[in-house]
Structures are given as structure tokens and as C-alpha cells.
Coordinates of C-alpha atoms in Angstrom, one line a residue:
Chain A
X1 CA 178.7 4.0 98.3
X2 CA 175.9 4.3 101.0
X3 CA 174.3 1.4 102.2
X4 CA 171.1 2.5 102.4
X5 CA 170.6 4.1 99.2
X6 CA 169.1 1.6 96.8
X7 CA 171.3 0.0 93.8
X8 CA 170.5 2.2 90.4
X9 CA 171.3 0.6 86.6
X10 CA 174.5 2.9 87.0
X11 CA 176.2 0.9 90.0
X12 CA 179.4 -1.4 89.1
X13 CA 178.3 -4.9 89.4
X14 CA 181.2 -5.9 91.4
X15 CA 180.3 -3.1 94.1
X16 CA 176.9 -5.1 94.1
X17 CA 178.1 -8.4 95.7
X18 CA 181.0 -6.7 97.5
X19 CA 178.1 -4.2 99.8
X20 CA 176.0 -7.5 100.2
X21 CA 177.2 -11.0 99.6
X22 CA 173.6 -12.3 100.5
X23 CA 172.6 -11.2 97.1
X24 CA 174.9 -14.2 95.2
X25 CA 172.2 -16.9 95.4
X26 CA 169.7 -14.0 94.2
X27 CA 172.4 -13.0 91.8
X28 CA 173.0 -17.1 90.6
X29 CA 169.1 -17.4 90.3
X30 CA 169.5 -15.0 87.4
X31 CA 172.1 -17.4 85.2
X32 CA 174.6 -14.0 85.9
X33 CA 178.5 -15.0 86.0
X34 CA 181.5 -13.4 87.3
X35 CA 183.8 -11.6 85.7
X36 CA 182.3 -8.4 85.5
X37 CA 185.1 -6.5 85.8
X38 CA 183.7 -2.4 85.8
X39 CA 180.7 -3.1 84.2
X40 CA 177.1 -1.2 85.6
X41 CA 174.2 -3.3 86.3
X42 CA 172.4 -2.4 83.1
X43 CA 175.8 -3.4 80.8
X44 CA 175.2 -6.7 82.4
X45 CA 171.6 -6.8 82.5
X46 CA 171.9 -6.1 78.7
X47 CA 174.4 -8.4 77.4
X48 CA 172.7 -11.4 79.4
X49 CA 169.2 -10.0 78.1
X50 CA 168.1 -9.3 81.7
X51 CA 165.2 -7.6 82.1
X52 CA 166.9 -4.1 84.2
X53 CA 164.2 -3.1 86.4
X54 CA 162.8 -6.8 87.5
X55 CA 166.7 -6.9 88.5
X56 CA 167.1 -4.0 90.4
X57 CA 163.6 -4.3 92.2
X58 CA 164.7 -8.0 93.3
X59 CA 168.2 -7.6 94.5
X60 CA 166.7 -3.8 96.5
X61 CA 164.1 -5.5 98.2
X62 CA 166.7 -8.2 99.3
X63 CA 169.3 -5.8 100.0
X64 CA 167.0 -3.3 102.2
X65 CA 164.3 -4.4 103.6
X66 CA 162.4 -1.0 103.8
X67 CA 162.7 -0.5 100.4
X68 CA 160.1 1.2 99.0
X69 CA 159.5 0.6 95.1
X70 CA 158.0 3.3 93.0
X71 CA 155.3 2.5 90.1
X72 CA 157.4 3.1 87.0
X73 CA 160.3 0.7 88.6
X74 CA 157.9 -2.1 88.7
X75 CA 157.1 -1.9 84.8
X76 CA 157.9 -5.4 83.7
X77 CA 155.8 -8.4 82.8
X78 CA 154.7 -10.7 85.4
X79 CA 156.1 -13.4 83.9
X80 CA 159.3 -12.4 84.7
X81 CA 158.0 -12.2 88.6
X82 CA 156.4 -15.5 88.2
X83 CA 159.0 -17.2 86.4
X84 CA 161.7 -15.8 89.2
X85 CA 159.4 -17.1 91.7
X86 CA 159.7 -20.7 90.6
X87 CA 163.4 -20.8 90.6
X88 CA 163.6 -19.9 94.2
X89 CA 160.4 -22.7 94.6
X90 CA 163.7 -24.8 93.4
X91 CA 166.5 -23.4 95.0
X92 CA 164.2 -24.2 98.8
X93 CA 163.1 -27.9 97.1
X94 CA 166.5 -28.7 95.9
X95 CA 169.0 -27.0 97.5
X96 CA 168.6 -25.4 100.5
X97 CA 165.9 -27.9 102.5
X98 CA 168.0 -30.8 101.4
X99 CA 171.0 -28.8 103.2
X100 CA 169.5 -28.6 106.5
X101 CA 167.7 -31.6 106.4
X102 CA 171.3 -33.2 106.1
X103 CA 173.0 -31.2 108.6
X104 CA 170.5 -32.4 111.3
X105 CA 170.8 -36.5 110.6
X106 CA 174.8 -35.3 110.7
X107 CA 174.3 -34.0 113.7
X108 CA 171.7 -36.5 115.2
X109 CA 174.8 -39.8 114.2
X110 CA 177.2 -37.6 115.8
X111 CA 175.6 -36.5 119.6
X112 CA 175.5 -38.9 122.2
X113 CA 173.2 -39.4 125.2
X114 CA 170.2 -37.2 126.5
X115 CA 171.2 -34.8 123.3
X116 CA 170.4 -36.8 120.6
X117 CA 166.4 -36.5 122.0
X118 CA 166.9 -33.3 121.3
X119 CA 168.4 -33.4 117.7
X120 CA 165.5 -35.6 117.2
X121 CA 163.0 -33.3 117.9
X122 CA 164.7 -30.5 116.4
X123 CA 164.4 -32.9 112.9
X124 CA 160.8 -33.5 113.8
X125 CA 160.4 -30.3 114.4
X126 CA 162.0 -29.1 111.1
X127 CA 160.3 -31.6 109.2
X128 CA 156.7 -30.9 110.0
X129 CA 158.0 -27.1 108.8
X130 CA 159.4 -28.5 105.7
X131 CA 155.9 -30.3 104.8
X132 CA 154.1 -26.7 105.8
X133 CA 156.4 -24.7 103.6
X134 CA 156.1 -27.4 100.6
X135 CA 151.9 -27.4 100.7
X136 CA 152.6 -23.5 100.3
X137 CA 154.7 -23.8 97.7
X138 CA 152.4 -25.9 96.1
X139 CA 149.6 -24.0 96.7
X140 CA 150.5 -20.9 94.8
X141 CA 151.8 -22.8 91.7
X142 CA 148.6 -23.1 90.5
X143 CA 146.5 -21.4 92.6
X144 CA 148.4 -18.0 92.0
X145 CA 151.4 -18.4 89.6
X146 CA 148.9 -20.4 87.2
X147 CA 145.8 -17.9 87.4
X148 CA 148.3 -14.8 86.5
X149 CA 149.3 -16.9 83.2
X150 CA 145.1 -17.2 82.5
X151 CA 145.0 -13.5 83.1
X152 CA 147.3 -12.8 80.3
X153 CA 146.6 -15.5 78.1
X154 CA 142.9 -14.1 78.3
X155 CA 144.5 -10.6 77.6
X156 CA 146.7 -11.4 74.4
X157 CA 143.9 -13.5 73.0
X158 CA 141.2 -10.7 74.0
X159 CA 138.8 -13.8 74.5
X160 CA 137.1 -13.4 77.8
X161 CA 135.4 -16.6 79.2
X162 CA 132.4 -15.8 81.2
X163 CA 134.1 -17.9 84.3
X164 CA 137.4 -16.1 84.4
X165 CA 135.0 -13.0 84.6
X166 CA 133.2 -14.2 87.3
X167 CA 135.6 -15.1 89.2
X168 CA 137.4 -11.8 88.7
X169 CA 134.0 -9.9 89.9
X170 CA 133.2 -12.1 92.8
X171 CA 136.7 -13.4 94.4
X172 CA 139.5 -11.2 93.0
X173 CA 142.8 -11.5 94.4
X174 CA 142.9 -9.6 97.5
X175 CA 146.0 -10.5 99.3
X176 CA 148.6 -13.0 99.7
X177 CA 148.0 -16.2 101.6
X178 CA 149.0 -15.8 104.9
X179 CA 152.8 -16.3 105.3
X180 CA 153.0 -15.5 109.3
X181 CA 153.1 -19.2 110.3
X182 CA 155.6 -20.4 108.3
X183 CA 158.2 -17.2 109.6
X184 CA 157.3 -17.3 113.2
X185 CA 158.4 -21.5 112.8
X186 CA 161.5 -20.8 111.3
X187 CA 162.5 -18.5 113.8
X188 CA 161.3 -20.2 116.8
X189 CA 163.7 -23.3 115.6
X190 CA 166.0 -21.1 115.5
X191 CA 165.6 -19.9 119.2
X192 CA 165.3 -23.3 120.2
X193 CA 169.3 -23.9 119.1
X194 CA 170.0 -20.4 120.3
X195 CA 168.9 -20.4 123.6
X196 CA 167.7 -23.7 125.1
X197 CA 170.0 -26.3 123.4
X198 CA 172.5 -27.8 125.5
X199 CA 176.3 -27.9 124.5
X200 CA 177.0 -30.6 121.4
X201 CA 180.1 -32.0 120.8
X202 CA 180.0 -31.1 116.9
X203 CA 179.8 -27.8 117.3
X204 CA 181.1 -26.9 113.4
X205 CA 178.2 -28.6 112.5
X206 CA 175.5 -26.3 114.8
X207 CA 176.9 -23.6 113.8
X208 CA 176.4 -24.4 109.8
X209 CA 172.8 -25.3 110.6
X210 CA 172.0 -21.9 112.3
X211 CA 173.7 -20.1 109.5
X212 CA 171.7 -22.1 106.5
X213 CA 168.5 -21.8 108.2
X214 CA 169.4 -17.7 109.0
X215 CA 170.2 -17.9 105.3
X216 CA 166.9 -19.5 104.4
X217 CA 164.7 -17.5 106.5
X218 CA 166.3 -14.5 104.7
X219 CA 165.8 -15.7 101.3
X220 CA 161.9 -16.6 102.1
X221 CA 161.6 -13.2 103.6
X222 CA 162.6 -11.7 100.2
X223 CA 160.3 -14.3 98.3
X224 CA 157.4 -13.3 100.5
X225 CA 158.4 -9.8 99.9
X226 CA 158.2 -9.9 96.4
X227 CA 155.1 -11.9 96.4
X228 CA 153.2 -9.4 98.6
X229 CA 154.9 -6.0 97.2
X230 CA 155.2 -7.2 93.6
X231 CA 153.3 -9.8 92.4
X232 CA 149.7 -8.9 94.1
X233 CA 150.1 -5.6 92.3
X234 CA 150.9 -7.5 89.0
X235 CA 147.5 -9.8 89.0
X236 CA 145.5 -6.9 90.4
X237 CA 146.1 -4.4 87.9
X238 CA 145.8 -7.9 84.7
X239 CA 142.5 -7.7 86.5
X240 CA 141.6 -4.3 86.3
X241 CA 142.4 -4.3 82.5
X242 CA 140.7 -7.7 81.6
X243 CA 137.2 -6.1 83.4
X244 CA 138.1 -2.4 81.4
X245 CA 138.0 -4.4 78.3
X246 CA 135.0 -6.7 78.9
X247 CA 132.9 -3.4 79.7
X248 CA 134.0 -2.0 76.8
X249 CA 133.2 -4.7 74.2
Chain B
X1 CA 168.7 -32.2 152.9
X2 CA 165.8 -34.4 151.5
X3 CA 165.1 -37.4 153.4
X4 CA 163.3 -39.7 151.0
X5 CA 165.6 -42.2 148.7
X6 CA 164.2 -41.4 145.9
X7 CA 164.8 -37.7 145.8
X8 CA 168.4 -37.9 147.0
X9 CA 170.8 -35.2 145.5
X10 CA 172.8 -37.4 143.3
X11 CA 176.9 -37.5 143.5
X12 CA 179.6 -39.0 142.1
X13 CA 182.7 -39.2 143.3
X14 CA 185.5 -39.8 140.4
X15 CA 189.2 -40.9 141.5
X16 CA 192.2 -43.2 141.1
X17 CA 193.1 -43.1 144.5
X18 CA 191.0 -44.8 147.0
X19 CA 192.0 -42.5 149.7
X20 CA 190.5 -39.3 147.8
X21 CA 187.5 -40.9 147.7
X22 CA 187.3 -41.6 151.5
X23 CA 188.9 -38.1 152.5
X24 CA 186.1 -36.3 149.9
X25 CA 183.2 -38.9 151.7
X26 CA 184.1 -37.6 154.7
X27 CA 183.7 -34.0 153.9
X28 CA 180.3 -34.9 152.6
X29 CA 179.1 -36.4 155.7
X30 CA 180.5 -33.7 158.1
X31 CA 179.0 -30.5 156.1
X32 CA 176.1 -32.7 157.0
X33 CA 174.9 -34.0 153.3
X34 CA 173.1 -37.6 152.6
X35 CA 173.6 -38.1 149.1
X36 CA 173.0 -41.2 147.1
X37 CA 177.1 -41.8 146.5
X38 CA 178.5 -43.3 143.3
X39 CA 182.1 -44.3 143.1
X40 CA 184.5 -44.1 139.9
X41 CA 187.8 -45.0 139.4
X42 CA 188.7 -43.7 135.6
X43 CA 186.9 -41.7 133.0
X44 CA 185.0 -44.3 131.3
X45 CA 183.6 -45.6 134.6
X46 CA 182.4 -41.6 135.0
X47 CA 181.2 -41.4 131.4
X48 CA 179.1 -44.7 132.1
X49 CA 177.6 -44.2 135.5
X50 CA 176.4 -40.6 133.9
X51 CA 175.0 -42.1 131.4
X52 CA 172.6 -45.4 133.0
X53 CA 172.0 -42.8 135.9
X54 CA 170.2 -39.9 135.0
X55 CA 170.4 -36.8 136.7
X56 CA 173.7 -37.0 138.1
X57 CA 173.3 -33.4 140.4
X58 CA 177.4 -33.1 141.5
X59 CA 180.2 -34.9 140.2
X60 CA 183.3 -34.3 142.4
X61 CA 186.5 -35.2 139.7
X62 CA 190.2 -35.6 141.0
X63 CA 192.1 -34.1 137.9
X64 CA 194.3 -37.5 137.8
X65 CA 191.3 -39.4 135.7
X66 CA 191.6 -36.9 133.1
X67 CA 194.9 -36.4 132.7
X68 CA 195.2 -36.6 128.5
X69 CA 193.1 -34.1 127.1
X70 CA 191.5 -32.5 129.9
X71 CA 189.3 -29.9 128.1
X72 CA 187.6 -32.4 125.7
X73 CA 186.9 -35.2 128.6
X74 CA 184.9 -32.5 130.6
X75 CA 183.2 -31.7 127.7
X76 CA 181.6 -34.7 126.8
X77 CA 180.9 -35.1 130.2
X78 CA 179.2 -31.7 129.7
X79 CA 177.1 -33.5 127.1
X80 CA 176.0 -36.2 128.9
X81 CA 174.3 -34.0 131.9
X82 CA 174.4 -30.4 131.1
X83 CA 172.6 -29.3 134.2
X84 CA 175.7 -31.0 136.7
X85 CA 177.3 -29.1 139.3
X86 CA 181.1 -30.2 138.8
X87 CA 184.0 -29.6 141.4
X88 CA 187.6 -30.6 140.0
X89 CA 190.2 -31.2 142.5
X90 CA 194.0 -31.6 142.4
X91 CA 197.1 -31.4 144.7
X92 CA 196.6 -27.9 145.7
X93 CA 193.0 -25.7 144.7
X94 CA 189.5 -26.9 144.3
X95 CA 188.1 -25.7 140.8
X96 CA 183.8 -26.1 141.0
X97 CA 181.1 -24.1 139.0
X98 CA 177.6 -24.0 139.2
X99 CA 176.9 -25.7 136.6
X100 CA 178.9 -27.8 134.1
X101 CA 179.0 -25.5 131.4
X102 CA 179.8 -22.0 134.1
X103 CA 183.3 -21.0 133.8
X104 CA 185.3 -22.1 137.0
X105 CA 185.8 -20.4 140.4
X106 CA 188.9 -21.4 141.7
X107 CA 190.0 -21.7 145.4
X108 CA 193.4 -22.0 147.1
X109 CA 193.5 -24.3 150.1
X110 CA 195.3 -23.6 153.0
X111 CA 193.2 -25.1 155.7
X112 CA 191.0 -27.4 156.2
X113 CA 188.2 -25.2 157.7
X114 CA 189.0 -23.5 154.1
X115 CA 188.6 -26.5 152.4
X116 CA 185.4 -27.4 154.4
X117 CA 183.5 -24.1 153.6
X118 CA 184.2 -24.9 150.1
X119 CA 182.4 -27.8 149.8
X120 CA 179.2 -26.2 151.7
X121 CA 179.7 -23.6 149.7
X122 CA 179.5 -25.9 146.4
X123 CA 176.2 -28.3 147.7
X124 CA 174.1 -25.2 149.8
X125 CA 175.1 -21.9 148.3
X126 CA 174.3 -22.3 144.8
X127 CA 171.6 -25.1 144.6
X128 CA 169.2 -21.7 145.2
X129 CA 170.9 -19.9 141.9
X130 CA 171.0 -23.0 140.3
X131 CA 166.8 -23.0 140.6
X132 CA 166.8 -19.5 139.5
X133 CA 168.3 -20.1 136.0
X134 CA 166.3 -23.0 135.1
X135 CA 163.1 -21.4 135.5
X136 CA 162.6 -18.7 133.6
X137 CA 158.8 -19.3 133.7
X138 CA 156.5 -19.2 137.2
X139 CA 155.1 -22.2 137.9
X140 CA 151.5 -21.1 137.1
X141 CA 153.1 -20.6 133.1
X142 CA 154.6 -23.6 133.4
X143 CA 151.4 -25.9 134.1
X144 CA 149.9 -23.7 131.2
X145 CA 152.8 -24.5 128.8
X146 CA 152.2 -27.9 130.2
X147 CA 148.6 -28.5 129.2
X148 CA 149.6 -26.2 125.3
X149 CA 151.6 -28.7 124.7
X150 CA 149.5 -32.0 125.2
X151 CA 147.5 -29.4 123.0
X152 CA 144.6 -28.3 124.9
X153 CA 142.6 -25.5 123.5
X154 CA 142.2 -21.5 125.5
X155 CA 138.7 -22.7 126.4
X156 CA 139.9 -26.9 127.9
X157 CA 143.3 -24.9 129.7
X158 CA 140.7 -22.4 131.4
X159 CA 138.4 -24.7 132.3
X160 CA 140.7 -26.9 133.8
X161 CA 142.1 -24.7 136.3
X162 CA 139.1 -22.8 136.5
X163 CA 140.4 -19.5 134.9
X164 CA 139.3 -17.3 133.1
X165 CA 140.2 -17.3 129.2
X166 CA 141.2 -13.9 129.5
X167 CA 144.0 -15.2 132.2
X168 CA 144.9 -18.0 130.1
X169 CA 145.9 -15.6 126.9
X170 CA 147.7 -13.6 129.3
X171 CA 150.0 -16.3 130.4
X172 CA 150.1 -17.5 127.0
X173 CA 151.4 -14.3 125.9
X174 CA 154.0 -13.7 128.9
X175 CA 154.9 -17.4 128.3
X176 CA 155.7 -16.7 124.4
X177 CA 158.0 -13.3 125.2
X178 CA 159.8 -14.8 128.0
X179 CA 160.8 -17.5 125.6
X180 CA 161.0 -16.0 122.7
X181 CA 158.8 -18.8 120.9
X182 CA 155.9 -18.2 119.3
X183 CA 154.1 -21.0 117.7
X184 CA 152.9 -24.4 119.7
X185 CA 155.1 -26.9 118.2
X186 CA 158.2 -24.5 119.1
X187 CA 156.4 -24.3 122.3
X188 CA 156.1 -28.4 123.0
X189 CA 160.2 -28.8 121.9
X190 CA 160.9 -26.6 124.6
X191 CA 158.4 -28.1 127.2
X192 CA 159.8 -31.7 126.0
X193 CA 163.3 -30.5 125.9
X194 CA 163.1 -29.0 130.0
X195 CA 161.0 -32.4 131.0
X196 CA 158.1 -30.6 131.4
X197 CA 156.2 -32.9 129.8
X198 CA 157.3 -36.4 128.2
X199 CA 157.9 -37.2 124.7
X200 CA 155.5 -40.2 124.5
X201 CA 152.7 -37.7 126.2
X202 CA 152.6 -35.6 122.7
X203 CA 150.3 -36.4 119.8
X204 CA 152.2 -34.4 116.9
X205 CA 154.5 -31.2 117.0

């Protein structure tokens, strides 16, 4: 298989992992276990009641990161985005941050002399990150991932409040908090172990740190990805339809 | 060489035998250098003076205090003061690199006029290279990474050393792609970590 054409409903599962083993966290996120032996994406997608396209537009995205999604690929319900969203809001609280942070204090008992100043400020430097990335996590819970819910919610019920309106009219959702901060930190702590770090003695233990935090930075590249690419266009056109159907009362 | 006491080059000398240490003090003092001399006689004695004296700049090491596991002994004396010029001697070759971490250059000896170009060779000829690779920034950029770092603003760095803003951005900007760091707290872990400015002298990353 090329490994630049995108992942259709028709490829083998297996193939899936075996072209990009980045995508078995993504693949985990979705409850999905092994075992598949020649079963397609959508025989899989079906018998764990996986919605097909959300599936194949997340794992695309992560797998190639010019992707380019077209409309009728992106025809699933926002919940699904939103509710995807918050697992990986988990997998960062509870898994992967937790990781690093441990690696570092592993690393800061095990260094001696003028290196362990620099582990330090490394885990100073990583913490401060981790408090950045949490207030934007915690940001878009309610600010964004809540407001979509409202959007629908006003949509099923076809009861439009005047204030939901207005805030529609006046400050619609025009793009995606910025997320340049928070990449240009992870990779400059990255850098900072790459090229100016002097020699440590526990070097097994450097090398899982850079690979956890190249893991993460991929992973929030995705999320940031599917916010901006998938999720915006979601809550724009709930919009759209919710003012449609206010004019037309 | 400097004259001053304080800014002596720095240089331990690390060997059972008391008459390695006199032969290698003699060398020193005819190639004509006045360092501030530390003696050792084993590798704990090393791995303590490096550590209560900072900056160690050479550390000349007879090969019979690190007999048992040779690689690993270097290497945490690696840790201790990356930026060390080391010179490992035994019976019959003088190993040095230009800095701890470099890979060796071995010599032969055959003569003492050999063995005494050597040595010049290890305290003049690369103490210029040595200069070279730790600044990658001119020291203009560096007094400007400086003041980022105690987290002065464009406008407080240009006024300051009467600059323009225009000049400041600029040497913010070739700062940030020499380095390859882009935001000021990745900036002040670097400026901390090459003692460009102190730890104590930050407010917050």
C-alpha cells in the first residue's frame, strides 16, 4: 500500500497499525481491540458501532499531515468530535503528562553535580508548560466543547433563546484559540535536550523522555488539527442552521 | 597566559605516582604555562576536587587511576565538567581531546621534543577552537539574550543600549534561528544553562 494515499473503509485493519504504529493510542482512544485478523476498517468500525467516517478522518489527519478532508467525509455529528476530544483531554491529564513529569524527577535523583541544575530547570521548565497546556484544556471544555452541546440542544428542541442568538450574531466562533504558544514550547524543550544539554549518566532514561514528549507533541498536533480542520467547521455550520431557522420562524 | 589569580586556567593533575606528577609539572612550566595546579592521587580525589572546584579547564589523567572500568570513570568525570579539556597518559602515547566529550587524538611518543609539542599543542592550539564552539551567538546577541531573559521588553532592551527597536527584533530574530528556540522561557533555560545569566537573577520561566 502507498503511504501517502489516505486509509479508505476498504483497508485491512491490521495494514492500518502495521503502515503507522503512531496511530495505536488514536486506535486505543476508540475502545478498538486486536485481533482483527483480515477484517477492513468499516467490518470493524461496524461490529464495535464506530461511527466509519469520524474514524477514518481522525486516524488520516494523524497519519498524514497534509491531508486534506473533503465535505461529505466530515458528515458525522459533533458529538462524536467533541466526545473524541475529551478522551485525548484524558489521555494528556492522565497518562502522558504524568509520564514525563516522572521521567524528569527520575532523572533529576539520578544526575549528579552541575547537571542536576539543569534537570531542574528542564522540570521547571516543563512544568510551567504543563500549567499552560491544562488552562487550555480547560478553556475549551466549556468555552467550546460546551457551547457546541447548547448549539444542538437549541437545534433538537427548536427553542431559540434570544441570548444564544445574540451571541451567535455578534461573536460567532471565528477561529480556534491560538495554539502557537503551546507548540513552539514543546519543541524548544525539546531543543534544549537535543542540542545544549550536557552528557547524563542515565542516558536510557533521556532518551525515553525525548521520545514521550516527540510522542506528545505529535498527538497535540493531531488534536489541534482536528480542532481547527474539524470541529470549527462543526459549530460554524450548527450556527448557520440555528440563524436559518430563527429567520424563518 | 593570564596573570591575575583569579583568572588562572585551571589544572589538575591526576596520578598514583608522585614522579608523573613532577615530570608532567615540569612540562607545564617549560611550555611556559602558570596555572592554578591541583594534585590527585586516585579517582575519588579527581571526582572531588572537580566537584568543590568549578571550572576545572584541563585535567591531565595517568591511565593507572582508572584502571577498572575505564570508560565509565571518564564519563562521570564527563558529567561533572563537560566543558574540560582532558589529556590521558600511559606508558607509551598521550591520548587528549578538546573537550571532554571529543573523541581522542592520539600521539606516539618518541621524543621528548615530541612529547613537548604535545602539550603546547593541548593548552595553546585549541583553547582558540575551544572559544569557537561555545559561542554560537556574537557577543552583541548575547547581552540581548542577557537582558530577554531578566525579561526586559523590545522598547527597555533598546533603550538600554541605545538601539533602535528595529535592531533589537533583528537580533532577537538571528538569536531565535541560531538557537533554534523560540519562546523566552526556552530562551532563559538556555542563557541560565551557558552562565549567561544566574539562576537567582530570573523572576519566572
Amino acid at each position: 500500500m502507498n503511504n501517502y494515499l489516505p486509509f479508505t473503509e476498504k483497508t485491512k485493519m491490521a495494514d492500518v497499525i502495521h503502515m503507522d504504529f503512531r496511530l495505536i493510542p488514536i486506535i486505543g482512544r476508540f475502545g478498538i481491540d486486536y485481533g482483527f485478523q483480515d477484517k477492513t476498517i468499516a467490518d470493524v468500525c461496524e461490529e464495535q458501532g464506530i461511527n466509519r467516517c469520524f474514524f477514518l478522518e481522525i486516524i488520516n489527519l494523524y497519519h498524514n499531515p497534509n491531508y486534506i478532508s473533503e465535505k461529505q467525509n466530515q458528515d458525522f455529528d459533533c458529538d462524536l468530535t467533541i466526545q473524541y476530544m475529551l478522551k485525548t483531554h484524558a489521555y494528556y491529564r492522565n497518562r502522558k503528562i504524568p509520564e514525563i513529569e516522572k521521567i524528569i524527577e527520575e532523572m533529576e535523583r539520578k544526575v549528579s553535580g552541575k547537571n542536576r541544575n539543569n534537570i531542574t530547570l528542564l522540570k521547571d521548565f516543563f512544568y510551567k508548560y504543563k500549567n499552560e497546556l491544562e488552562k487550555h484544556l480547560s478553556y475549551e471544555e466549556p468555552a467550546i466543547f460546551a457551547y457546541a452541546g447548547r448549539l444542538k440542544d437549541a437545534l433538537s428542541k427548536n427553542i431559540y433563546e434570544q441570548e444564544l442568538i445574540h451571541k451567535i450574531k455578534s461573536n460567532p466562533l471565528e477561529e480556534y484559540p491560538e495554539h502557537s504558544n503551546l507548540k513552539f514550547k514543546l519543541s524548544d524543550l525539546k531543543n534544549l535536550i537535543i542540542r545544549y544539554l550536557p552528557p547524563v549518566l542515565c542516558k536510557a532514561s533521556c532518551q525515553r523522555l525525548l521520545i514521550a514528549l516527540f510522542h506528545l507533541e505529535n498527538d497535540l498536533d493531531n488534536h489541534f488539527k482536528i480542532e481547527e480542520k474539524v470541529l470549527i467547521t462543526q459549530i460554524k455550520s450548527l450556527e448557520k442552521k440555528i440563524l436559518e431557522r430563527y429567520d424563518n420562524r | 597566559m593570564i596573570i591575575d589569580e583569579e583568572n588562572k586556567i585551571k589544572v589538575i593533575i591526576a596520578s598514583k605516582q608522585l614522579l608523573y606528577r613532577l615530570g608532567i609539572k615540569t612540562i607545564i612550566n617549560v611550555i611556559g604555562v602558570d596555572p592554578k595546579l591541583y594534585e590527585t592521587d586516585s579517582f575519588n580525589a579527581t571526582q572531588n576536587c572537580m566537584n568543590t572546584i568549578p571550572d576545572i579547564d584541563f585535567l591531565i589523567l595517568s591511565e593507572d587511576i582508572i584502571e577498572h572500568d575505564r570508560e565509565n570513570l571518564l564519563m562521570e568525570l564527563r558529567v561533572i565538567c563537560p566543558k574540560c579539556k582532558l589529556m590521558l597518559i600511559n606508558n607509551n602515547s598521550l591520548r587528549y581531546t578538546s573537550c571532554i566529550n571529543c573523541d581522542f587524538c592520539s600521539i606516539d611518543i618518541h621524543s621528548s621534543k615530541e612529547m613537548i609539542e604535545t602539550f603546547q599543542f593541548f593548552f595553546f592550539e585549541l583553547n582558540s577552537k575551544k572559544e569557537d564552539e561555545t559561542s554560537l551567538l556574537s557577543d552583541r546577541e548575547t547581552e540581548i539574550l542577557k537582558a530577554i531573559a531578566q525579561g526586559y521588553s523590545n522598547k527597555e532592551i533598546a533603550d538600554n543600549l541605545s538601539i533602535s527597536i528595529n535592531t533589537v527584533i533583528t537580533h532577537r530574530k538571528n538569536i531565535t534561528d541560531k538557537l533554534n528556540i523560540k519562546t523566552i522561557p526556552g530562551l532563559t533555560v538556555y542563557a541560565i544553562m551557558h552562565n549567561i545569566i544566574r539562576f537567582n537573577d530570573v523572576k519566572s520561566l
